[in-house]
N, CA, C and O atoms as a Tinker XYZ file with bonds, in Angstrom:
   476  protein
     1  N    -29.693000   57.523000  -21.741000    73     2
     2  CA   -30.080000   58.143000  -23.003000    64     1     3
     3  C    -28.971000   57.941000  -24.028000    63     2     4     5
     4  O    -27.787000   58.054000  -23.707000    81     3
     5  N    -29.364000   57.643000  -25.259000    73     3     6
     6  CA   -28.409000   57.413000  -26.336000    64     5     7
     7  C    -28.462000   58.589000  -27.302000    63     6     8     9
     8  O    -29.529000   58.943000  -27.802000    81     7
     9  N    -27.327000   59.179000  -27.556000    73     7    10
    10  CA   -27.244000   60.262000  -28.541000    64     9    11
    11  C    -26.640000   59.727000  -29.829000    63    10    12    13
    12  O    -25.681000   58.955000  -29.805000    81    11
    13  N    -27.209000   60.141000  -30.946000    73    11    14
    14  CA   -26.852000   59.592000  -32.248000    64    13    15
    15  C    -26.559000   60.722000  -33.226000    63    14    16    17
    16  O    -27.286000   61.714000  -33.273000    81    15
    17  N    -25.493000   60.568000  -34.006000    73    15    18
    18  CA   -25.147000   61.565000  -35.014000    64    17    19
    19  C    -24.786000   60.859000  -36.312000    63    18    20    21
    20  O    -23.820000   60.098000  -36.370000    81    19
    21  N    -25.573000   61.119000  -37.355000    73    19    22
    22  CA   -25.336000   60.490000  -38.654000    64    21    23
    23  C    -24.407000   61.349000  -39.510000    63    22    24    25
    24  O    -24.320000   62.565000  -39.344000    81    23
    25  N    -23.716000   60.672000  -40.434000    73    23    26
    26  CA   -22.909000   61.359000  -41.429000    64    25    27
    27  C    -22.772000   60.457000  -42.639000    63    26    28    29
    28  O    -23.094000   59.270000  -42.581000    81    27
    29  N    -22.292000   61.026000  -43.736000    73    27    30
    30  CA   -22.006000   60.214000  -44.911000    64    29    31
    31  C    -23.001000   60.331000  -46.041000    63    30    32    33
    32  O    -22.793000   59.742000  -47.102000    81    31
    33  N    -24.074000   61.071000  -45.846000    73    31    34
    34  CA   -25.030000   61.234000  -46.932000    64    33    35
    35  C    -24.459000   62.078000  -48.047000    63    34    36    37
    36  O    -23.385000   62.665000  -47.914000    81    35
    37  N    -25.188000   62.134000  -49.151000    73    35    38
    38  CA   -24.745000   62.934000  -50.275000    64    37    39
    39  C    -25.512000   62.581000  -51.522000    63    38    40    41
    40  O    -26.553000   61.926000  -51.471000    81    39
    41  N    -24.981000   63.027000  -52.647000    73    39    42
    42  CA   -25.600000   62.772000  -53.937000    64    41    43
    43  C    -24.746000   61.812000  -54.738000    63    42    44    45
    44  O    -23.520000   61.917000  -54.761000    81    43
    45  N    -25.407000   60.880000  -55.392000    73    43    46
    46  CA   -24.700000   59.861000  -56.170000    64    45    47
    47  C    -25.578000   59.459000  -57.346000    63    46    48    49
    48  O    -26.800000   59.597000  -57.299000    81    47
    49  N    -24.947000   58.965000  -58.393000    73    47    50
    50  CA   -25.705000   58.482000  -59.537000    64    49    51
    51  C    -26.184000   57.063000  -59.289000    63    50    52    53
    52  O    -25.604000   56.326000  -58.491000    81    51
    53  N    -27.238000   56.694000  -59.977000    73    51    54
    54  CA   -27.767000   55.340000  -59.863000    64    53    55
    55  C    -26.671000   54.326000  -60.157000    63    54    56    57
    56  O    -25.878000   54.488000  -61.085000    81    55
    57  N    -26.647000   53.268000  -59.337000    73    55    58
    58  CA   -25.619000   52.255000  -59.468000    64    57    59
    59  C    -24.417000   52.487000  -58.567000    63    58    60    61
    60  O    -23.579000   51.602000  -58.395000    81    59
    61  N    -24.338000   53.680000  -57.993000    73    59    62
    62  CA   -23.224000   54.023000  -57.133000    64    61    63
    63  C    -23.395000   53.529000  -55.713000    63    62    64    65
    64  O    -24.356000   52.831000  -55.390000    81    63
    65  N    -22.441000   53.906000  -54.866000    73    63    66
    66  CA   -22.427000   53.450000  -53.471000    64    65    67
    67  C    -22.212000   54.619000  -52.531000    63    66    68    69
    68  O    -21.615000   55.634000  -52.892000    81    67
    69  N    -22.711000   54.453000  -51.321000    73    67    70
    70  CA   -22.460000   55.382000  -50.230000    64    69    71
    71  C    -22.370000   54.578000  -48.945000    63    70    72    73
    72  O    -22.962000   53.505000  -48.831000    81    71
    73  N    -21.625000   55.103000  -47.979000    73    71    74
    74  CA   -21.611000   54.499000  -46.654000    64    73    75
    75  C    -22.015000   55.545000  -45.629000    63    74    76    77
    76  O    -21.376000   56.590000  -45.503000    81    75
    77  N    -23.062000   55.258000  -44.912000    73    75    78
    78  CA   -23.507000   56.118000  -43.840000    64    77    79
    79  C    -22.891000   55.656000  -42.521000    63    78    80    81
    80  O    -22.681000   54.464000  -42.295000    81    79
    81  N    -22.610000   56.627000  -41.663000    73    79    82
    82  CA   -22.091000   56.329000  -40.333000    64    81    83
    83  C    -22.986000   56.946000  -39.281000    63    82    84    85
    84  O    -23.612000   57.980000  -39.512000    81    83
    85  N    -23.042000   56.315000  -38.136000    73    83    86
    86  CA   -23.830000   56.840000  -37.016000    64    85    87
    87  C    -23.008000   56.665000  -35.745000    63    86    88    89
    88  O    -22.881000   55.559000  -35.220000    81    87
    89  N    -22.458000   57.761000  -35.263000    73    87    90
    90  CA   -21.752000   57.715000  -33.992000    64    89    91
    91  C    -22.751000   57.790000  -32.853000    63    90    92    93
    92  O    -23.684000   58.592000  -32.892000    81    91
    93  N    -22.557000   56.950000  -31.830000    73    91    94
    94  CA   -23.501000   56.945000  -30.710000    64    93    95
    95  C    -22.759000   56.875000  -29.396000    63    94    96    97
    96  O    -21.646000   56.356000  -29.319000    81    95
    97  N    -23.393000   57.406000  -28.358000    73    95    98
    98  CA   -22.727000   57.522000  -27.069000    64    97    99
    99  C    -22.527000   56.167000  -26.414000    63    98   100   101
   100  O    -21.517000   55.952000  -25.744000    81    99
   101  N    -23.464000   55.253000  -26.591000    73    99   102
   102  CA   -23.278000   53.879000  -26.140000    64   101   103
   103  C    -24.241000   52.964000  -26.880000    63   102   104   105
   104  O    -25.211000   53.403000  -27.498000    81   103
   105  N    -23.941000   51.701000  -26.796000    73   103   106
   106  CA   -24.663000   50.687000  -27.560000    64   105   107
   107  C    -25.997000   50.395000  -26.890000    63   106   108   109
   108  O    -26.080000   50.245000  -25.671000    81   107
   109  N    -27.041000   50.319000  -27.716000    73   107   110
   110  CA   -28.346000   49.907000  -27.229000    64   109   111
   111  C    -28.614000   48.476000  -27.670000    63   110   112   113
   112  O    -27.848000   47.911000  -28.452000    81   111
   113  N    -29.692000   47.889000  -27.174000    73   111   114
   114  CA   -30.036000   46.518000  -27.538000    64   113   115
   115  C    -30.229000   46.401000  -29.048000    63   114   116   117
   116  O    -29.812000   45.419000  -29.663000    81   115
   117  N    -30.858000   47.399000  -29.629000    73   115   118
   118  CA   -31.136000   47.370000  -31.049000    64   117   119
   119  C    -30.751000   48.705000  -31.686000    63   118   120   121
   120  O    -31.065000   49.777000  -31.168000    81   119
   121  N    -30.070000   48.609000  -32.812000    73   119   122
   122  CA   -29.704000   49.796000  -33.587000    64   121   123
   123  C    -30.271000   49.615000  -34.990000    63   122   124   125
   124  O    -30.332000   48.496000  -35.498000    81   123
   125  N    -30.680000   50.701000  -35.608000    73   123   126
   126  CA   -31.266000   50.549000  -36.931000    64   125   127
   127  C    -31.139000   51.776000  -37.802000    63   126   128   129
   128  O    -30.797000   52.868000  -37.346000    81   127
   129  N    -31.427000   51.559000  -39.070000    73   127   130
   130  CA   -31.488000   52.645000  -40.050000    64   129   131
   131  C    -32.903000   52.709000  -40.622000    63   130   132   133
   132  O    -33.508000   51.691000  -40.960000    81   131
   133  N    -33.402000   53.923000  -40.717000    73   131   134
   134  CA   -34.721000   54.187000  -41.262000    64   133   135
   135  C    -34.595000   55.275000  -42.312000    63   134   136   137
   136  O    -33.593000   55.988000  -42.363000    81   135
   137  N    -35.611000   55.398000  -43.146000    73   135   138
   138  CA   -35.593000   56.467000  -44.134000    64   137   139
   139  C    -36.990000   57.032000  -44.324000    63   138   140   141
   140  O    -38.000000   56.378000  -44.062000    81   139
   141  N    -37.006000   58.270000  -44.790000    73   139   142
   142  CA   -38.282000   58.947000  -44.967000    64   141   143
   143  C    -38.193000   59.941000  -46.106000    63   142   144   145
   144  O    -37.219000   60.680000  -46.248000    81   143
   145  N    -39.246000   59.934000  -46.913000    73   143   146
   146  CA   -39.398000   60.944000  -47.959000    64   145   147
   147  C    -40.587000   61.814000  -47.585000    63   146   148   149
   148  O    -41.485000   61.356000  -46.878000    81   147
   149  N    -40.610000   63.049000  -48.041000    73   147   150
   150  CA   -41.716000   63.952000  -47.675000    64   149   151
   151  C    -43.075000   63.360000  -48.039000    63   150   152   153
   152  O    -43.276000   62.846000  -49.139000    81   151
   153  N    -43.991000   63.444000  -47.094000    73   151   154
   154  CA   -45.346000   62.965000  -47.337000    64   153   155
   155  C    -45.553000   61.489000  -47.074000    63   154   156   157
   156  O    -46.668000   60.985000  -47.212000    81   155
   157  N    -44.495000   60.788000  -46.697000    73   155   158
   158  CA   -44.616000   59.356000  -46.427000    64   157   159
   159  C    -44.150000   59.044000  -45.021000    63   158   160   161
   160  O    -43.415000   59.821000  -44.411000    81   159
   161  N    -44.582000   57.897000  -44.510000    73   159   162
   162  CA   -44.152000   57.483000  -43.190000    64   161   163
   163  C    -42.697000   57.029000  -43.211000    63   162   164   165
   164  O    -42.167000   56.589000  -44.232000    81   163
   165  N    -42.082000   57.152000  -42.059000    73   163   166
   166  CA   -40.711000   56.672000  -41.923000    64   165   167
   167  C    -40.719000   55.148000  -41.997000    63   166   168   169
   168  O    -41.514000   54.494000  -41.322000    81   167
   169  N    -39.837000   54.588000  -42.814000    73   167   170
   170  CA   -39.827000   53.143000  -42.990000    64   169   171
   171  C    -38.513000   52.532000  -42.521000    63   170   172   173
   172  O    -37.452000   53.150000  -42.611000    81   171
   173  N    -38.609000   51.323000  -42.027000    73   171   174
   174  CA   -37.424000   50.603000  -41.590000    64   173   175
   175  C    -36.617000   50.095000  -42.760000    63   174   176   177
   176  O    -37.166000   49.496000  -43.684000    81   175
   177  N    -35.324000   50.327000  -42.731000    73   175   178
   178  CA   -34.412000   49.844000  -43.768000    64   177   179
   179  C    -33.719000   48.575000  -43.288000    63   178   180   181
   180  O    -33.730000   47.553000  -43.973000    81   179
   181  N    -33.120000   48.651000  -42.107000    73   179   182
   182  CA   -32.409000   47.509000  -41.548000    64   181   183
   183  C    -32.172000   47.734000  -40.064000    63   182   184   185
   184  O    -32.047000   48.871000  -39.610000    81   183
   185  N    -32.110000   46.645000  -39.316000    73   183   186
   186  CA   -31.813000   46.712000  -37.882000    64   185   187
   187  C    -30.800000   45.627000  -37.532000    63   186   188   189
   188  O    -30.662000   44.625000  -38.233000    81   187
   189  N    -30.094000   45.860000  -36.419000    73   187   190
   190  CA   -29.149000   44.876000  -35.903000    64   189   191
   191  C    -29.294000   44.850000  -34.386000    63   190   192   193
   192  O    -29.312000   45.901000  -33.745000    81   191
   193  N    -29.399000   43.638000  -33.805000    73   191   194
   194  CA   -29.530000   43.585000  -32.357000    64   193   195
   195  C    -28.195000   43.305000  -31.699000    63   194   196   197
   196  O    -27.175000   43.180000  -32.377000    81   195
   197  N    -28.199000   43.207000  -30.395000    73   195   198
   198  CA   -26.969000   43.097000  -29.619000    64   197   199
   199  C    -26.201000   41.819000  -29.948000    63   198   200   201
   200  O    -24.989000   41.758000  -29.741000    81   199
   201  N    -26.891000   40.799000  -30.458000    73   199   202
   202  CA   -26.222000   39.541000  -30.803000    64   201   203
   203  C    -25.645000   39.570000  -32.208000    63   202   204   205
   204  O    -24.917000   38.661000  -32.609000    81   203
   205  N    -25.975000   40.626000  -32.960000    73   203   206
   206  CA   -25.503000   40.719000  -34.337000    64   205   207
   207  C    -26.513000   40.242000  -35.363000    63   206   208   209
   208  O    -26.240000   40.256000  -36.563000    81   207
   209  N    -27.673000   39.822000  -34.898000    73   207   210
   210  CA   -28.727000   39.390000  -35.815000    64   209   211
   211  C    -29.285000   40.594000  -36.571000    63   210   212   213
   212  O    -29.520000   41.651000  -35.985000    81   211
   213  N    -29.494000   40.424000  -37.874000    73   211   214
   214  CA   -29.926000   41.541000  -38.704000    64   213   215
   215  C    -31.237000   41.239000  -39.426000    63   214   216   217
   216  O    -31.594000   40.081000  -39.644000    81   215
   217  N    -31.937000   42.296000  -39.786000    73   215   218
   218  CA   -33.114000   42.212000  -40.630000    64   217   219
   219  C    -33.044000   43.333000  -41.645000    63   218   220   221
   220  O    -32.522000   44.414000  -41.370000    81   219
   221  N    -33.588000   43.051000  -42.843000    73   219   222
   222  CA   -33.580000   44.039000  -43.916000    64   221   223
   223  C    -34.958000   44.159000  -44.552000    63   222   224   225
   224  O    -35.716000   43.192000  -44.620000    81   223
   225  N    -35.261000   45.358000  -45.014000    73   223   226
   226  CA   -36.445000   45.533000  -45.843000    64   225   227
   227  C    -36.215000   44.818000  -47.168000    63   226   228   229
   228  O    -35.089000   44.774000  -47.664000    81   227
   229  N    -37.271000   44.259000  -47.741000    73   227   230
   230  CA   -37.128000   43.525000  -49.002000    64   229   231
   231  C    -36.526000   44.401000  -50.092000    63   230   232   233
   232  O    -35.795000   43.909000  -50.951000    81   231
   233  N    -36.825000   45.675000  -50.063000    73   231   234
   234  CA   -36.375000   46.579000  -51.120000    64   233   235
   235  C    -34.867000   46.809000  -51.125000    63   234   236   237
   236  O    -34.319000   47.293000  -52.115000    81   235
   237  N    -34.192000   46.464000  -50.026000    73   235   238
   238  CA   -32.745000   46.720000  -49.958000    64   237   239
   239  C    -31.914000   45.441000  -49.797000    63   238   240   241
   240  O    -30.684000   45.498000  -49.805000    81   239
   241  N    -32.572000   44.307000  -49.654000    73   239   242
   242  CA   -31.834000   43.046000  -49.475000    64   241   243
   243  C    -30.879000   42.806000  -50.632000    63   242   244   245
   244  O    -31.240000   42.960000  -51.799000    81   243
   245  N    -29.662000   42.427000  -50.290000    73   243   246
   246  CA   -28.656000   42.158000  -51.302000    64   245   247
   247  C    -27.907000   43.399000  -51.764000    63   246   248   249
   248  O    -26.909000   43.290000  -52.476000    81   247
   249  N    -28.379000   44.583000  -51.364000    73   247   250
   250  CA   -27.714000   45.826000  -51.770000    64   249   251
   251  C    -27.155000   46.603000  -50.578000    63   250   252   253
   252  O    -26.106000   47.237000  -50.687000    81   251
   253  N    -27.842000   46.556000  -49.457000    73   251   254
   254  CA   -27.431000   47.299000  -48.265000    64   253   255
   255  C    -26.917000   46.327000  -47.203000    63   254   256   257
   256  O    -27.385000   45.193000  -47.094000    81   255
   257  N    -25.945000   46.800000  -46.427000    73   255   258
   258  CA   -25.405000   46.002000  -45.328000    64   257   259
   259  C    -25.243000   46.870000  -44.091000    63   258   260   261
   260  O    -24.629000   47.936000  -44.145000    81   259
   261  N    -25.792000   46.412000  -42.987000    73   259   262
   262  CA   -25.639000   47.104000  -41.712000    64   261   263
   263  C    -24.512000   46.436000  -40.935000    63   262   264   265
   264  O    -24.349000   45.216000  -40.980000    81   263
   265  N    -23.739000   47.250000  -40.222000    73   263   266
   266  CA   -22.682000   46.693000  -39.390000    64   265   267
   267  C    -22.457000   47.607000  -38.197000    63   266   268   269
   268  O    -22.811000   48.786000  -38.218000    81   267
   269  N    -21.864000   47.039000  -37.162000    73   267   270
   270  CA   -21.663000   47.766000  -35.916000    64   269   271
   271  C    -20.208000   47.612000  -35.472000    63   270   272   273
   272  O    -19.699000   46.495000  -35.375000    81   271
   273  N    -19.555000   48.717000  -35.209000    73   271   274
   274  CA   -18.199000   48.719000  -34.663000    64   273   275
   275  C    -18.317000   49.076000  -33.195000    63   274   276   277
   276  O    -18.414000   50.251000  -32.844000    81   275
   277  N    -18.310000   48.070000  -32.339000    73   275   278
   278  CA   -18.524000   48.318000  -30.911000    64   277   279
   279  C    -17.353000   49.057000  -30.267000    63   278   280   281
   280  O    -17.542000   49.819000  -29.319000    81   279
   281  N    -16.155000   48.832000  -30.778000    73   279   282
   282  CA   -14.981000   49.482000  -30.199000    64   281   283
   283  C    -15.044000   51.001000  -30.366000    63   282   284   285
   284  O    -14.550000   51.751000  -29.524000    81   283
   285  N    -15.661000   51.440000  -31.470000    73   283   286
   286  CA   -15.732000   52.872000  -31.770000    64   285   287
   287  C    -17.137000   53.442000  -31.665000    63   286   288   289
   288  O    -17.371000   54.589000  -32.045000    81   287
   289  N    -18.079000   52.649000  -31.151000    73   287   290
   290  CA   -19.461000   53.111000  -31.004000    64   289   291
   291  C    -19.981000   53.737000  -32.290000    63   290   292   293
   292  O    -20.496000   54.855000  -32.294000    81   291
   293  N    -19.835000   52.996000  -33.374000    73   291   294
   294  CA   -20.287000   53.503000  -34.667000    64   293   295
   295  C    -21.096000   52.440000  -35.398000    63   294   296   297
   296  O    -20.685000   51.284000  -35.496000    81   295
   297  N    -22.231000   52.845000  -35.899000    73   295   298
   298  CA   -23.082000   52.002000  -36.717000    64   297   299
   299  C    -22.911000   52.436000  -38.172000    63   298   300   301
   300  O    -22.833000   53.628000  -38.466000    81   299
   301  N    -22.852000   51.464000  -39.072000    73   299   302
   302  CA   -22.662000   51.768000  -40.481000    64   301   303
   303  C    -23.807000   51.228000  -41.327000    63   302   304   305
   304  O    -24.480000   50.265000  -40.961000    81   303
   305  N    -24.004000   51.870000  -42.458000    73   303   306
   306  CA   -24.897000   51.347000  -43.482000    64   305   307
   307  C    -24.175000   51.470000  -44.828000    63   306   308   309
   308  O    -24.027000   52.567000  -45.368000    81   307
   309  N    -23.737000   50.343000  -45.352000    73   307   310
   310  CA   -23.114000   50.315000  -46.672000    64   309   311
   311  C    -24.217000   50.138000  -47.700000    63   310   312   313
   312  O    -24.967000   49.163000  -47.651000    81   311
   313  N    -24.317000   51.073000  -48.627000    73   311   314
   314  CA   -25.379000   51.049000  -49.641000    64   313   315
   315  C    -24.741000   50.933000  -51.020000    63   314   316   317
   316  O    -24.023000   51.831000  -51.460000    81   315
   317  N    -25.006000   49.832000  -51.688000    73   315   318
   318  CA   -24.486000   49.585000  -53.025000    64   317   319
   319  C    -25.630000   49.517000  -54.027000    63   318   320   321
   320  O    -26.794000   49.372000  -53.653000    81   319
   321  N    -25.285000   49.623000  -55.299000    73   319   322
   322  CA   -26.283000   49.545000  -56.370000    64   321   323
   323  C    -27.475000   50.453000  -56.079000    63   322   324   325
   324  O    -28.628000   50.031000  -56.166000    81   323
   325  N    -27.189000   51.673000  -55.741000    73   323   326
   326  CA   -28.241000   52.602000  -55.343000    64   325   327
   327  C    -29.175000   52.917000  -56.503000    63   326   328   329
   328  O    -28.769000   52.986000  -57.663000    81   327
   329  N    -30.441000   53.104000  -56.145000    73   327   330
   330  CA   -31.486000   53.403000  -57.122000    64   329   331
   331  C    -32.126000   54.756000  -56.787000    63   330   332   333
   332  O    -32.069000   55.195000  -55.638000    81   331
   333  N    -32.723000   55.410000  -57.762000    73   331   334
   334  CA   -33.396000   56.691000  -57.469000    64   333   335
   335  C    -34.430000   56.577000  -56.352000    63   334   336   337
   336  O    -34.632000   57.526000  -55.595000    81   335
   337  N    -35.082000   55.424000  -56.245000    73   335   338
   338  CA   -36.087000   55.244000  -55.203000    64   337   339
   339  C    -35.485000   55.111000  -53.806000    63   338   340   341
   340  O    -36.224000   55.078000  -52.822000    81   339
   341  N    -34.162000   55.034000  -53.704000    73   339   342
   342  CA   -33.505000   55.053000  -52.400000    64   341   343
   343  C    -33.334000   56.477000  -51.872000    63   342   344   345
   344  O    -32.915000   56.671000  -50.730000    81   343
   345  N    -33.652000   57.456000  -52.689000    73   343   346
   346  CA   -33.543000   58.848000  -52.269000    64   345   347
   347  C    -34.447000   59.114000  -51.073000    63   346   348   349
   348  O    -35.651000   58.860000  -51.127000    81   347
   349  N    -33.866000   59.626000  -49.999000    73   347   350
   350  CA   -34.613000   59.854000  -48.758000    64   349   351
   351  C    -33.701000   60.492000  -47.727000    63   350   352   353
   352  O    -32.488000   60.582000  -47.919000    81   351
   353  N    -34.303000   60.934000  -46.630000    73   351   354
   354  CA   -33.544000   61.284000  -45.446000    64   353   355
   355  C    -33.363000   59.993000  -44.654000    63   354   356   357
   356  O    -34.330000   59.284000  -44.373000    81   355
   357  N    -32.128000   59.701000  -44.303000    73   355   358
   358  CA   -31.823000   58.477000  -43.576000    64   357   359
   359  C    -31.523000   58.804000  -42.112000    63   358   360   361
   360  O    -30.761000   59.718000  -41.796000    81   359
   361  N    -32.149000   58.028000  -41.239000    73   359   362
   362  CA   -32.020000   58.234000  -39.798000    64   361   363
   363  C    -31.443000   56.998000  -39.124000    63   362   364   365
   364  O    -31.756000   55.865000  -39.488000    81   363
   365  N    -30.615000   57.237000  -38.158000    73   363   366
   366  CA   -30.111000   56.204000  -37.267000    64   365   367
   367  C    -30.983000   56.214000  -36.011000    63   366   368   369
   368  O    -31.393000   57.278000  -35.548000    81   367
   369  N    -31.265000   55.036000  -35.463000    73   367   370
   370  CA   -32.123000   54.956000  -34.290000    64   369   371
   371  C    -31.647000   53.852000  -33.355000    63   370   372   373
   372  O    -30.933000   52.933000  -33.754000    81   371
   373  N    -32.065000   53.973000  -32.095000    73   371   374
   374  CA   -31.677000   52.989000  -31.091000    64   373   375
   375  C    -32.836000   52.714000  -30.146000    63   374   376   377
   376  O    -33.645000   53.595000  -29.857000    81   375
   377  N    -32.901000   51.484000  -29.674000    73   375   378
   378  CA   -33.904000   51.120000  -28.681000    64   377   379
   379  C    -33.285000   50.181000  -27.658000    63   378   380   381
   380  O    -32.497000   49.299000  -28.000000    81   379
   381  N    -33.644000   50.380000  -26.420000    73   379   382
   382  CA   -33.023000   49.610000  -25.341000    64   381   383
   383  C    -33.651000   48.247000  -25.124000    63   382   384   385
   384  O    -33.035000   47.382000  -24.501000    81   383
   385  N    -34.876000   48.028000  -25.626000    73   383   386
   386  CA   -35.613000   46.847000  -25.180000    64   385   387
   387  C    -36.069000   45.887000  -26.263000    63   386   388   389
   388  O    -36.234000   44.697000  -25.993000    81   387
   389  N    -36.278000   46.369000  -27.481000    73   387   390
   390  CA   -36.820000   45.491000  -28.514000    64   389   391
   391  C    -36.184000   45.809000  -29.847000    63   390   392   393
   392  O    -35.564000   46.858000  -30.025000    81   391
   393  N    -36.348000   44.881000  -30.787000    73   391   394
   394  CA   -35.753000   45.079000  -32.107000    64   393   395
   395  C    -36.775000   44.716000  -33.167000    63   394   396   397
   396  O    -37.091000   43.542000  -33.361000    81   395
   397  N    -37.286000   45.720000  -33.848000    73   395   398
   398  CA   -38.239000   45.489000  -34.920000    64   397   399
   399  C    -37.965000   46.486000  -36.023000    63   398   400   401
   400  O    -37.103000   47.356000  -35.899000    81   399
   401  N    -38.707000   46.347000  -37.100000    73   399   402
   402  CA   -38.545000   47.275000  -38.224000    64   401   403
   403  C    -39.512000   48.455000  -38.127000    63   402   404   405
   404  O    -39.583000   49.287000  -39.032000    81   403
   405  N    -40.241000   48.516000  -37.040000    73   403   406
   406  CA   -41.206000   49.590000  -36.871000    64   405   407
   407  C    -40.597000   50.841000  -36.253000    63   406   408   409
   408  O    -40.052000   50.787000  -35.151000    81   407
   409  N    -40.683000   51.939000  -36.939000    73   407   410
   410  CA   -40.066000   53.173000  -36.464000    64   409   411
   411  C    -40.634000   53.629000  -35.118000    63   410   412   413
   412  O    -39.900000   54.163000  -34.286000    81   411
   413  N    -41.936000   53.423000  -34.901000    73   411   414
   414  CA   -42.538000   53.926000  -33.673000    64   413   415
   415  C    -42.033000   53.195000  -32.428000    63   414   416   417
   416  O    -42.287000   53.648000  -31.312000    81   415
   417  N    -41.331000   52.085000  -32.592000    73   415   418
   418  CA   -40.812000   51.328000  -31.455000    64   417   419
   419  C    -39.468000   51.824000  -30.960000    63   418   420   421
   420  O    -38.993000   51.387000  -29.912000    81   419
   421  N    -38.847000   52.737000  -31.706000    73   419   422
   422  CA   -37.504000   53.172000  -31.348000    64   421   423
   423  C    -37.538000   54.433000  -30.493000    63   422   424   425
   424  O    -38.317000   55.355000  -30.738000    81   423
   425  N    -36.666000   54.445000  -29.477000    73   423   426
   426  CA   -36.682000   55.511000  -28.476000    64   425   427
   427  C    -35.849000   56.714000  -28.889000    63   426   428   429
   428  O    -36.236000   57.858000  -28.652000    81   427
   429  N    -34.699000   56.447000  -29.510000    73   427   430
   430  CA   -33.728000   57.514000  -29.745000    64   429   431
   431  C    -33.435000   57.648000  -31.230000    63   430   432   433
   432  O    -33.357000   56.661000  -31.963000    81   431
   433  N    -33.273000   58.912000  -31.658000    73   431   434
   434  CA   -33.103000   59.192000  -33.078000    64   433   435
   435  C    -32.015000   60.228000  -33.313000    63   434   436   437
   436  O    -31.811000   61.144000  -32.517000    81   435
   437  N    -31.322000   60.048000  -34.438000    73   435   438
   438  CA   -30.413000   61.076000  -34.894000    64   437   439
   439  C    -31.161000   62.126000  -35.692000    63   438   440   441
   440  O    -32.378000   62.039000  -35.854000    81   439
   441  N    -30.437000   63.117000  -36.190000    73   439   442
   442  CA   -31.050000   64.218000  -36.929000    64   441   443
   443  C    -31.265000   63.881000  -38.396000    63   442   444   445
   444  O    -32.034000   64.559000  -39.077000    81   443
   445  N    -30.609000   62.860000  -38.886000    73   443   446
   446  CA   -30.785000   62.437000  -40.267000    64   445   447
   447  C    -29.709000   62.956000  -41.194000    63   446   448   449
   448  O    -29.074000   63.979000  -40.937000    81   447
   449  N    -29.519000   62.223000  -42.283000    73   447   450
   450  CA   -28.588000   62.622000  -43.331000    64   449   451
   451  C    -29.250000   62.326000  -44.679000    63   450   452   453
   452  O    -29.827000   61.257000  -44.874000    81   451
   453  N    -29.161000   63.279000  -45.599000    73   451   454
   454  CA   -29.865000   63.168000  -46.870000    64   453   455
   455  C    -29.067000   62.331000  -47.868000    63   454   456   457
   456  O    -27.860000   62.506000  -48.032000    81   455
   457  N    -29.775000   61.423000  -48.523000    73   455   458
   458  CA   -29.206000   60.642000  -49.618000    64   457   459
   459  C    -30.041000   60.922000  -50.864000    63   458   460   461
   460  O    -31.263000   60.771000  -50.856000    81   459
   461  N    -29.365000   61.330000  -51.928000    73   459   462
   462  CA   -30.040000   61.628000  -53.192000    64   461   463
   463  C    -29.387000   60.821000  -54.299000    63   462   464   465
   464  O    -28.179000   60.910000  -54.516000    81   463
   465  N    -30.196000   60.029000  -54.998000    73   463   466
   466  CA   -29.708000   59.183000  -56.084000    64   465   467
   467  C    -30.350000   59.653000  -57.382000    63   466   468   469
   468  O    -31.573000   59.648000  -57.522000    81   467
   469  N    -29.518000   60.055000  -58.319000    73   467   470
   470  CA   -30.024000   60.555000  -59.593000    64   469   471
   471  C    -29.920000   59.472000  -60.663000    63   470   472   473
   472  O    -29.026000   58.626000  -60.633000    81   471
   473  N    -30.844000   59.520000  -61.595000    73   471   474
   474  CA   -30.870000   58.508000  -62.663000    64   473   475
   475  C    -30.010000   58.925000  -63.848000    63   474   476
   476  O    -29.919000   58.192000  -64.832000    81   475
């Protein structure tokens, strides 16, 4: 079982940056970041597999970067040029067997960290 704890959320003005962190007990085959706003489904933001291969949602390409520090069991999400539409609860997730952008495929989840971007 993988335990995940997110941190780093907060409030920022449009155009600003934030870095989210996700401490985890051990590395899974696939690690990812998802986000959700009330009334909408949880959507995939970015994932990284054990080889370091990454995928991004079109809405964040060129602005967000996922990275993994294996020595410290920490997953990061660097978010630059933030927009009001990036406002959401952000979740870290892990899966032992597959790597996709679909939230329902992930086995383990953190509690989430809120990101609010004001215009």
